[in-house]
Coordinates of C-alpha atoms in Angstrom, one line a residue:
H197 CA 0.0 0.0 0.0
G198 CA 1.0 3.6 -0.4
E199 CA 2.1 3.0 -4.0
I200 CA 0.2 4.2 -7.1
V201 CA 0.0 2.3 -10.3
H202 CA -0.3 4.5 -13.4
A203 CA -2.8 2.6 -15.6
R204 CA -1.3 3.9 -18.8
T205 CA 2.1 2.5 -18.1
L206 CA 1.2 -0.1 -15.5
R207 CA 4.1 0.9 -13.3
R208 CA 4.1 1.5 -9.6
V209 CA 5.1 4.8 -8.2
A210 CA 6.7 4.7 -4.8
H211 CA 5.4 8.1 -3.7
P212 CA 1.6 8.3 -3.1
V213 CA -0.4 11.3 -4.2
A214 CA -1.7 12.8 -1.1
A215 CA -4.3 15.5 -0.6
P216 CA -2.8 18.7 0.7
P217 CA -3.3 19.5 4.3
Y218 CA -5.3 22.6 3.7
A219 CA -8.9 23.0 2.5
C220 CA -8.5 23.8 -1.2
G221 CA -4.9 22.9 -1.8
V222 CA -3.6 26.4 -1.6
P223 CA -2.3 27.8 1.7
G224 CA -3.8 31.0 2.8
R225 CA -6.5 31.0 0.1
G226 CA -9.5 29.7 2.1
V227 CA -11.9 27.2 0.6
M228 CA -12.1 28.5 -3.0
N229 CA -9.5 29.2 -5.7
P230 CA -10.1 30.5 -9.2
A231 CA -10.4 27.0 -10.7
L232 CA -13.0 25.9 -8.2
M233 CA -14.9 29.1 -8.8
V234 CA -15.1 28.4 -12.5
T235 CA -16.2 24.8 -11.8
S236 CA -18.8 26.0 -9.3
A237 CA -20.1 28.5 -11.9
R238 CA -20.4 25.7 -14.4
I239 CA -22.4 23.6 -12.0
L240 CA -24.6 26.6 -11.1
L241 CA -25.4 27.4 -14.7
I242 CA -26.7 23.9 -15.5
P243 CA -30.2 24.5 -14.3
A244 CA -30.3 27.7 -16.5
V245 CA -29.4 25.6 -19.5
M246 CA -32.1 23.1 -18.6
A247 CA -34.7 25.8 -18.1
L248 CA -33.9 27.4 -21.4
V249 CA -34.3 24.1 -23.2
L250 CA -37.7 23.5 -21.6
V251 CA -39.1 27.0 -21.8
D252 CA -41.9 27.5 -24.4
D253 CA -40.1 30.2 -26.3
P254 CA -38.4 29.8 -29.7
N255 CA -35.5 32.0 -28.5
G256 CA -35.0 29.8 -25.5
R257 CA -33.3 27.1 -27.6
Y258 CA -30.8 29.7 -29.0
W259 CA -30.0 30.9 -25.5
A260 CA -29.7 27.3 -24.2
F261 CA -27.4 26.5 -27.1
G262 CA -25.2 29.5 -26.3
L263 CA -25.1 28.8 -22.6
Y264 CA -24.4 25.1 -23.1
V265 CA -21.5 25.9 -25.4
L266 CA -20.1 28.4 -22.9
V267 CA -20.4 26.0 -20.0
A268 CA -18.9 23.1 -22.0
A269 CA -16.1 25.3 -23.4
T270 CA -15.0 26.4 -19.9
D271 CA -14.3 22.7 -19.0
S272 CA -10.7 23.2 -20.1
L273 CA -10.4 26.6 -18.3
D274 CA -10.8 25.3 -14.8
G275 CA -8.2 22.5 -15.3
W276 CA -5.8 24.9 -16.9
L277 CA -6.2 27.4 -14.1
A278 CA -5.6 24.7 -11.4
R279 CA -2.5 23.3 -13.1
S280 CA -0.9 26.6 -14.1
R281 CA -1.4 28.1 -10.6
G282 CA -0.4 24.9 -8.8
E283 CA -3.8 24.7 -7.2
V284 CA -4.9 21.2 -8.2
T285 CA -7.2 20.0 -5.4
V286 CA -9.1 16.9 -4.5
A287 CA -12.3 18.9 -4.6
G288 CA -11.5 20.1 -8.2
A289 CA -10.6 16.6 -9.3
F290 CA -14.0 15.5 -8.1
L291 CA -16.1 18.4 -9.1
D292 CA -14.7 19.0 -12.7
P293 CA -15.8 15.6 -14.1
L294 CA -19.0 15.8 -12.1
A295 CA -19.8 19.2 -13.7
D296 CA -19.3 17.6 -17.2
K297 CA -21.6 14.7 -16.4
L298 CA -24.3 16.9 -14.9
L299 CA -24.2 19.2 -17.9
V300 CA -24.5 16.4 -20.4
T301 CA -27.1 14.5 -18.4
G302 CA -29.2 17.6 -17.6
A303 CA -29.3 18.7 -21.2
L304 CA -30.1 15.2 -22.5
L305 CA -32.9 14.7 -20.0
C306 CA -34.4 18.0 -21.2
V307 CA -34.3 17.0 -24.9
V308 CA -35.9 13.7 -24.0
E309 CA -38.6 15.7 -22.1
V310 CA -39.3 17.8 -25.2
G311 CA -39.3 14.8 -27.5
E312 CA -36.1 15.5 -29.5
V313 CA -34.2 12.4 -28.5
S314 CA -35.4 8.9 -27.5
A315 CA -34.9 7.9 -23.8
W316 CA -33.0 4.7 -24.7
I317 CA -30.2 6.8 -26.3
V318 CA -29.8 8.9 -23.2
M319 CA -29.9 5.7 -21.1
V320 CA -26.9 4.3 -23.0
I321 CA -24.9 7.5 -22.6
V322 CA -25.7 7.9 -18.9
T323 CA -25.0 4.2 -18.2
R324 CA -21.6 4.6 -19.8
E325 CA -20.9 7.6 -17.7
F326 CA -21.8 5.8 -14.5
A327 CA -19.7 2.8 -15.5
V328 CA -16.6 4.9 -16.2
T329 CA -17.1 6.8 -12.9
G330 CA -17.5 3.6 -11.0
L331 CA -14.4 2.1 -12.6
R332 CA -12.4 5.3 -11.6
L333 CA -13.7 5.0 -8.0
I334 CA -12.6 1.4 -7.8
A335 CA -9.2 2.3 -9.2
V336 CA -8.8 5.1 -6.7
S337 CA -9.6 2.6 -3.9
E338 CA -6.8 0.4 -5.2
N339 CA -4.4 3.3 -5.5
L340 CA -4.6 3.2 -9.3
V341 CA -4.5 6.3 -11.4
I342 CA -6.6 6.3 -14.7
P343 CA -5.8 9.6 -16.4
A344 CA -8.1 10.9 -19.1
S345 CA -6.9 9.6 -22.5
S346 CA -6.9 11.5 -25.7
I347 CA -9.7 9.2 -26.9
G348 CA -11.7 10.2 -23.8
K349 CA -11.2 13.9 -24.6
I350 CA -12.3 13.4 -28.2
K351 CA -15.4 11.6 -26.9
T352 CA -16.2 14.5 -24.6
L353 CA -15.8 17.0 -27.4
S354 CA -17.9 15.0 -29.9
Q355 CA -20.5 14.4 -27.2
N356 CA -20.7 18.1 -26.4
V357 CA -20.9 19.0 -30.1
A358 CA -23.8 16.5 -30.5
V359 CA -25.7 17.7 -27.5
A360 CA -25.3 21.3 -28.5
W361 CA -26.6 20.4 -32.0
V362 CA -29.7 18.7 -30.6
I363 CA -30.4 21.7 -28.3

């Protein structure tokens, strides 16, 4: 125990990755840092995207599209802020992928509600997201690191393009 196996190379690393002893990973900065603020804003904007998809107004879809694209595009911003400022935190590592999943799931549920997409398609996508998240949780419990691959990043981009198009 105390070793981490990097899934990509399947090699053990003798030094464990430990959470910093302070709340957000940055001494003297309190609970929030800029990256966590961006992630939090992304999460807080998800209900607005959903409401704009569901509102009975032709312009609502245009606003929903624009807001969805904005929230999806800032996915890279929070990660870049955290890495460039040395403020990578456990909270951020948890909340960033959660924000992505909530955005996609929320938008997909709304387009099912308005009859634009069949529920079985959304179920396949959501099931895959739960399976990947579960696998990552199991890996963490075994001190394994499963980094996001370039294929996963391409999947996220294509999924966001598809969801925005349906909106």
